[in-house]
Coordinates of N, CA and C and ligand atoms in Angstrom, one line a residue:
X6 N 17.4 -1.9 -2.8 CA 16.0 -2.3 -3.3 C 16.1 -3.3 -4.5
X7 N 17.7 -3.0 -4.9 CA 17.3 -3.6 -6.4 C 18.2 -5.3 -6.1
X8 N 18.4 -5.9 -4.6 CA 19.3 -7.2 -4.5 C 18.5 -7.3 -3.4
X9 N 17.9 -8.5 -3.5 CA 17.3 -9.5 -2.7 C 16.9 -9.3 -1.0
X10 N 18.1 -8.7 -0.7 CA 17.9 -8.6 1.5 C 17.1 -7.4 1.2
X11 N 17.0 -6.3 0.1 CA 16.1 -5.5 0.1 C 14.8 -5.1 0.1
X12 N 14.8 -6.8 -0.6 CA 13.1 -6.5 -1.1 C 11.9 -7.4 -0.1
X13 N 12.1 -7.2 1.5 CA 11.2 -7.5 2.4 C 10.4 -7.0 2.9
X14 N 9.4 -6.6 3.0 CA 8.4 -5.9 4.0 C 8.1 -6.2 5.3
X15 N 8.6 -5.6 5.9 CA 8.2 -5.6 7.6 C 6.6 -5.0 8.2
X16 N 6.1 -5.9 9.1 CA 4.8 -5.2 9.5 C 5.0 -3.7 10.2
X17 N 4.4 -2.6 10.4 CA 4.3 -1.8 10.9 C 4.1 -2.0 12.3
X18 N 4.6 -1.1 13.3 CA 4.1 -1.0 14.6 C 4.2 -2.9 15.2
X19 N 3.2 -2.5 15.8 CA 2.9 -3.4 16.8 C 2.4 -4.8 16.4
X20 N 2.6 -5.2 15.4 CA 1.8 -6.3 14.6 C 2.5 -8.1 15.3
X21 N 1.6 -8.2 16.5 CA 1.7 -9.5 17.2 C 1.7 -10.6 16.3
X22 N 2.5 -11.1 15.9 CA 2.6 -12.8 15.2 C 1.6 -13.6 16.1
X23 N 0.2 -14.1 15.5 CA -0.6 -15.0 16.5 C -1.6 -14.4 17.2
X24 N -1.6 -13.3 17.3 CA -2.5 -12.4 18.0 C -3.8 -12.0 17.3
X25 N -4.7 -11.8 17.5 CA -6.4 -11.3 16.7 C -5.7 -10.5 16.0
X26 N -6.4 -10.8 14.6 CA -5.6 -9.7 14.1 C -6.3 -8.3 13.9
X27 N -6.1 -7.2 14.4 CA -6.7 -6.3 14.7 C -7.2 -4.9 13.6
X28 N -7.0 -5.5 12.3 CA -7.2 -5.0 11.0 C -8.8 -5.6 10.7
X29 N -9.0 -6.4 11.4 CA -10.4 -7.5 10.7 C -11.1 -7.4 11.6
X30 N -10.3 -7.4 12.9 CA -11.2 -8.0 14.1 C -11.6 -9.7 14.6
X31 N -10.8 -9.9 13.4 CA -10.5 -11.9 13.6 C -11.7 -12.2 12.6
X32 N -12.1 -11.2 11.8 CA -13.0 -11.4 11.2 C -12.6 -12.8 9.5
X33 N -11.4 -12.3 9.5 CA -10.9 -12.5 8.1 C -11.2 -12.3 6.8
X34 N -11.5 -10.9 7.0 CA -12.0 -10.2 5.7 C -12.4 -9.3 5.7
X35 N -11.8 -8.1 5.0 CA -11.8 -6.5 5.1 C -12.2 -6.0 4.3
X36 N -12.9 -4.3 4.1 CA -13.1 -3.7 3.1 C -11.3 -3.0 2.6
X37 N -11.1 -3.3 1.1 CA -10.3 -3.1 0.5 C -10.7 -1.5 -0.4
X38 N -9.5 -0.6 -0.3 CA -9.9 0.5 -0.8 C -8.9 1.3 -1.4
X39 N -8.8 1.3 -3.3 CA -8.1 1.4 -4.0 C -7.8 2.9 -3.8
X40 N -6.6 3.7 -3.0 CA -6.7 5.0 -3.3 C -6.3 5.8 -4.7
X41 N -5.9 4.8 -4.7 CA -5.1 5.1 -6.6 C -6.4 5.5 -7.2
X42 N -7.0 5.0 -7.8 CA -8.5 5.1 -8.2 C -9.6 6.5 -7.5
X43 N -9.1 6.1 -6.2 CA -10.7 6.7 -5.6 C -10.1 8.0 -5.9
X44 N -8.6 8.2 -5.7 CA -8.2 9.9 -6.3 C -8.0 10.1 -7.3
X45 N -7.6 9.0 -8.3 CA -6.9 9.9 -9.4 C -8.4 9.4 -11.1
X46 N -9.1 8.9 -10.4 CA -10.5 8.1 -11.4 C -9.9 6.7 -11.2
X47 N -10.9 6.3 -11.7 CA -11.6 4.8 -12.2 C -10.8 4.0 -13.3
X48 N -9.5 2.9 -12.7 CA -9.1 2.6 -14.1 C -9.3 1.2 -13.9
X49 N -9.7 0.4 -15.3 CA -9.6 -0.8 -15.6 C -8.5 -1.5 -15.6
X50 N -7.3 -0.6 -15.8 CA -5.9 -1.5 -16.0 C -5.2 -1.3 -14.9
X51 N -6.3 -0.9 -13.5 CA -5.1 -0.7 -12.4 C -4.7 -2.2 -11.9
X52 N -3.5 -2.2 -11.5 CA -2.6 -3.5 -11.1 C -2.9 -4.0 -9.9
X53 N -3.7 -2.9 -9.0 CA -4.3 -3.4 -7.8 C -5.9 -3.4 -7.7
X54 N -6.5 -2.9 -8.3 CA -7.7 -3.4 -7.8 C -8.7 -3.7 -9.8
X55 N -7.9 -3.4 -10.6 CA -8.6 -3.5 -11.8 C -10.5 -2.8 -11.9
X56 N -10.1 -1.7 -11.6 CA -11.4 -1.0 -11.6 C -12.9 -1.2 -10.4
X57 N -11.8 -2.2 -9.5 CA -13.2 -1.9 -8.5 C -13.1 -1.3 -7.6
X58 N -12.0 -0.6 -7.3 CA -11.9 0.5 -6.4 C -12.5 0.5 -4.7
X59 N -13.8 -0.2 -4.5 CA -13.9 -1.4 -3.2 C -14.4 -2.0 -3.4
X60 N -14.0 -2.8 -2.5 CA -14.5 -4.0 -2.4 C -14.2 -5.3 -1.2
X61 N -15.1 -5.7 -0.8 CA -14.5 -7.3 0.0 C -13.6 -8.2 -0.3
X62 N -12.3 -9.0 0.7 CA -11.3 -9.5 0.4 C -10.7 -10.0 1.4
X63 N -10.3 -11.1 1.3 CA -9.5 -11.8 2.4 C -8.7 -10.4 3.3
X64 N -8.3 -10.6 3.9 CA -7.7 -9.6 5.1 C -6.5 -9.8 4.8
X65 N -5.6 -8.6 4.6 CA -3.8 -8.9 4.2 C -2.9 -9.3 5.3
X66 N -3.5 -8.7 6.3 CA -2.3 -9.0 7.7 C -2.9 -10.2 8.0
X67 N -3.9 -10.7 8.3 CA -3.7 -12.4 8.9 C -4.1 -13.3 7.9
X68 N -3.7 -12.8 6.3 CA -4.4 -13.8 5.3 C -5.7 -14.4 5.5
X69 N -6.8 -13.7 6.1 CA -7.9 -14.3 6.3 C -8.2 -15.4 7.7
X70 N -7.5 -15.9 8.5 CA -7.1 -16.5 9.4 C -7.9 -16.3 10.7
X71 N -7.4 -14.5 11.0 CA -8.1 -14.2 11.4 C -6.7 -13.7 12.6
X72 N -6.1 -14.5 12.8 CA -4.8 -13.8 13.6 C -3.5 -13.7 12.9
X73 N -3.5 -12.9 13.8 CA -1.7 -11.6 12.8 C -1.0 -12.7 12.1
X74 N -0.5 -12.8 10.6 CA 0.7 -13.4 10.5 C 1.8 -12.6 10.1
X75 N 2.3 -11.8 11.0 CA 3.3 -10.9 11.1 C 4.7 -11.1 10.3
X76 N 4.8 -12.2 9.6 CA 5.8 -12.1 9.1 C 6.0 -11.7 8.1
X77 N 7.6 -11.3 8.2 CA 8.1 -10.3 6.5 C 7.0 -10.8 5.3
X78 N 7.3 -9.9 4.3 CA 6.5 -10.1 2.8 C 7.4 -10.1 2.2
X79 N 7.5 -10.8 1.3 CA 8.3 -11.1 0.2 C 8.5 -9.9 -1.1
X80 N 8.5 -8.6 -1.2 CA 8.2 -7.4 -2.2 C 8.1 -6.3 -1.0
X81 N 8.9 -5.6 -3.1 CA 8.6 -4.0 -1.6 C 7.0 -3.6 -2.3
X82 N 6.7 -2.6 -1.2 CA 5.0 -2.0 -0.9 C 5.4 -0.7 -1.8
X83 N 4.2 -0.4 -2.6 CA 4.4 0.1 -3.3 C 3.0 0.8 -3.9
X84 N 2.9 1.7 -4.6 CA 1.4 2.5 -4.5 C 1.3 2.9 -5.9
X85 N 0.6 2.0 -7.1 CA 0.8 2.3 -8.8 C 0.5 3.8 -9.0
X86 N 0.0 4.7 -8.0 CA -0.1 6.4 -8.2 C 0.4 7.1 -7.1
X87 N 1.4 8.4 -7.3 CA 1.5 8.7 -6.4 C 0.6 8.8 -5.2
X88 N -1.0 9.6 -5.9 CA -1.9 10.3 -5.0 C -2.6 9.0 -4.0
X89 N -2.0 8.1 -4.6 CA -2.7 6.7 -3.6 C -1.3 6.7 -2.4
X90 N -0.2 7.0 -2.8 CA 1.0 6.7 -1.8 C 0.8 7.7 -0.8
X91 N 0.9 9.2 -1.3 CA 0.5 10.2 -0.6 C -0.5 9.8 0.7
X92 N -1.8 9.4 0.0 CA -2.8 9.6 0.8 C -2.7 8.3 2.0
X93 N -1.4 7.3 2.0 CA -1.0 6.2 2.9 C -0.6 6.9 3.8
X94 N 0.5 7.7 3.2 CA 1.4 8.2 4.1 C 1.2 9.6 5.1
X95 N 0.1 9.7 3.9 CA -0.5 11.0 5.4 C -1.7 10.2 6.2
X96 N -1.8 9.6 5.9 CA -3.1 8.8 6.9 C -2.2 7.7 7.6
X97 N -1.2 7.4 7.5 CA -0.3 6.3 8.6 C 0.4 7.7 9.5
X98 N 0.3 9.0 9.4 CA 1.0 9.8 9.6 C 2.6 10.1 10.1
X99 N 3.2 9.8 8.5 CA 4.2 9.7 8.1 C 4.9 10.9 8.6
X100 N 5.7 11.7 8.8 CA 6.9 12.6 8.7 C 7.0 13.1 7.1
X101 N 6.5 13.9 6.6 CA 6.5 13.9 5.1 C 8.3 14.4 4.7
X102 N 8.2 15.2 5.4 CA 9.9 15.7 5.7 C 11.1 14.5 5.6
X103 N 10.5 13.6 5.5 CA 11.5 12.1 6.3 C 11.5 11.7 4.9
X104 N 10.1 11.7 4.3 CA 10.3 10.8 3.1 C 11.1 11.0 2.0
X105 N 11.1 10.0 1.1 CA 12.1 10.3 -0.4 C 10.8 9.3 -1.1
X106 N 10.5 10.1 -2.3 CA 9.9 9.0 -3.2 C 10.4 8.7 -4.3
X107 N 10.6 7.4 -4.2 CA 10.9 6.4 -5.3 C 9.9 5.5 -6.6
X108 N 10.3 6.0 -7.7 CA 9.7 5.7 -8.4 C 10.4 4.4 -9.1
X109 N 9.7 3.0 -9.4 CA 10.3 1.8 -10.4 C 9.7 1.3 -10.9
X110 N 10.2 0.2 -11.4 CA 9.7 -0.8 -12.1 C 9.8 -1.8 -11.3
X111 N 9.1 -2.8 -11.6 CA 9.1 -4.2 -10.9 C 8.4 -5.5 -11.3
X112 N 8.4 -6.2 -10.9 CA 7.5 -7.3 -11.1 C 6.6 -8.0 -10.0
X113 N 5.3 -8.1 -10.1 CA 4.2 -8.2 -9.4 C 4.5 -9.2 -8.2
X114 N 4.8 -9.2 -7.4 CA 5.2 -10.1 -6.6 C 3.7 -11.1 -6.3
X115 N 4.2 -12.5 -5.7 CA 3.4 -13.1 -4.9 C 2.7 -13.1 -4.2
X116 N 3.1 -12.4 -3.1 CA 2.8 -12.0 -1.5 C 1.8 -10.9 -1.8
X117 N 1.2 -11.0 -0.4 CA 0.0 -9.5 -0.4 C 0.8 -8.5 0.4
X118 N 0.4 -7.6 0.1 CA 1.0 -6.4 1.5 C 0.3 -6.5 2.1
X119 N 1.3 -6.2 4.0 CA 0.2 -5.4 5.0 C -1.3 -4.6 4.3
X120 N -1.0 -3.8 3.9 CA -1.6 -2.5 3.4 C -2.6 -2.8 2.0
X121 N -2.4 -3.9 1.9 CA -3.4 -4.2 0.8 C -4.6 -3.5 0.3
X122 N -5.3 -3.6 1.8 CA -6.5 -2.6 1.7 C -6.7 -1.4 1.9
X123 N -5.3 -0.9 2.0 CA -5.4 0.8 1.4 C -4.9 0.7 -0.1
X124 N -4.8 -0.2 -0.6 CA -4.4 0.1 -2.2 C -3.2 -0.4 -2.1
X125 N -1.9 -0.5 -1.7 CA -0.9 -1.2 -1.7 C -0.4 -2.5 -2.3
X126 N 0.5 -2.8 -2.9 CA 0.6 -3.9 -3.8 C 2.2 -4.3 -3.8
X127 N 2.6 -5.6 -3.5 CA 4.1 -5.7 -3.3 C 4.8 -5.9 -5.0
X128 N 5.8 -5.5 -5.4 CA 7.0 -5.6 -6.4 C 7.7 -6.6 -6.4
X129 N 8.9 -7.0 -7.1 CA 9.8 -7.1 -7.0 C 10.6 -6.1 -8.2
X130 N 11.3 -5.0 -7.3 CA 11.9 -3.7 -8.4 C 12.7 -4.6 -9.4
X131 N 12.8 -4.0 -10.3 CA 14.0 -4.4 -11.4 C 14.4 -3.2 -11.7
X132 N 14.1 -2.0 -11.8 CA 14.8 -0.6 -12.1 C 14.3 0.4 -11.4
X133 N 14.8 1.4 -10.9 CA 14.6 2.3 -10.2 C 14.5 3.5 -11.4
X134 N 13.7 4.3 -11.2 CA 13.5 4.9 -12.7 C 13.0 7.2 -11.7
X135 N 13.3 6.7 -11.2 CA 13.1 8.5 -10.5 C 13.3 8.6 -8.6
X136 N 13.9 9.3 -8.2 CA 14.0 9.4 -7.1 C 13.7 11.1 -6.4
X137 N 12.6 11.3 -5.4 CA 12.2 13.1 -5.7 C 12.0 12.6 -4.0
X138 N 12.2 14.4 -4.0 CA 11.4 14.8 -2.4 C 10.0 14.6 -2.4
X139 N 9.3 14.7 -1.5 CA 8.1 14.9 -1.1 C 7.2 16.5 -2.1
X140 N 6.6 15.6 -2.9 CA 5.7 17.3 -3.4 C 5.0 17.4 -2.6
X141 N 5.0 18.9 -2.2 CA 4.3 19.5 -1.4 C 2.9 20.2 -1.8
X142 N 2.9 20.1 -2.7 CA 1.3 20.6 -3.4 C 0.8 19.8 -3.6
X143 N 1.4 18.8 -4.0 CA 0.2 17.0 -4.0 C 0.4 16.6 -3.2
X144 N 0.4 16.8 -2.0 CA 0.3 16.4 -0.5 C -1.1 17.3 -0.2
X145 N -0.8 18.3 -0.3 CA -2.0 19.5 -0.1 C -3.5 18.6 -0.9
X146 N -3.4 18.8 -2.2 CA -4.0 18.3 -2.5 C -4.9 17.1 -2.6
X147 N -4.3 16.0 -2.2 CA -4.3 14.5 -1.9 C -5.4 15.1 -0.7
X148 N -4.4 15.9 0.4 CA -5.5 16.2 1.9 C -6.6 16.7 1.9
X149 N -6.9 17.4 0.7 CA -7.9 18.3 0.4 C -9.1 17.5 -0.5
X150 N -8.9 16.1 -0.9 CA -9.2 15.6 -2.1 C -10.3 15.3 -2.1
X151 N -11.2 15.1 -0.7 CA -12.6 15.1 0.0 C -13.0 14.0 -0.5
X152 N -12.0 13.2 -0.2 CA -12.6 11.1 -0.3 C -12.9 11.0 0.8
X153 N -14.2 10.8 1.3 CA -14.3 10.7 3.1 C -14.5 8.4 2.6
X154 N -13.9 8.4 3.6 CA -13.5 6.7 4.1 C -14.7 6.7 4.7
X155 N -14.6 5.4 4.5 CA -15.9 4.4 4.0 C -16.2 4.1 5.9
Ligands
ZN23 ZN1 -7.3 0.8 -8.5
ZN24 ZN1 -7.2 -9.8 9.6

């Protein structure tokens, strides 16, 4: 993560280069929804949404376009609170068992994430600063947290 071939983001699944992009509806512009925030409160100094928690926004997979631009991202994806990663990774329905979470530092990359509009935000790491299993009671939690989506 911490040398260069590392720090790419690949689309998820099925994500057609060219194709409608099926996050918008070819609309080019999505509701954006800070989980970081909507679970953990309302911050002003968050790195991805600075306290608006939703809101309207160009679409991250087809940059507004309107069809897929499937190509790699430039940063790794990355979630400024756990309970916003958590709540990715059980709503992509992750393998929680599979995971390792990594905590770092980084610098704000350029690029948007896929995932932008679940709260997602691309890096570029400079230090890796914690490496842990999967907590299992803030997983519980997170599931329990009764943010019903918009
Ligand atoms: Zn936020
Ligand atoms: Zn789109």
């Amino acid at each position: 993560m911490l040398v260069e071939a590392g720090q790419w983001t690949q689309p998820w699944g099925s994500s057609d280069h060219g194709a409608t992009c099926d996050k918008c509806d070819g609309a080019g512009a999505t509701t954006h929804e800070c989980w970081s925030c909507l679970l953990t409160g309302r911050r002003d100094a968050c790195p991805v949404c600075s306290g608006r928690e939703r809101w309207e926004d160009r679409c991250p997979v087809c940059r507004g376009s309107g069809r897929v631009d499937g190509r790699p991202r430039h940063g790794v994806s990355v979630y400024p609170t756990r309970e916003g990663l958590y709540h990715y990774l059980m709503a992509s329905g992750a393998d929680l068992d599979d995971c390792v979470i990594v905590e770092l530092e980084g610098d704000r990359a350029e690029d948007v994430d896929f995932d932008a509009d679940q709260g997602a935000m691309l890096v570029i790491p400079t230090r890796i600063t914690g490496c842990d299993a999967v907590d299992r009671d803030l997983a519980e939690r997170v599931k329990h947290a009764g943010v019903s989506p918009s």
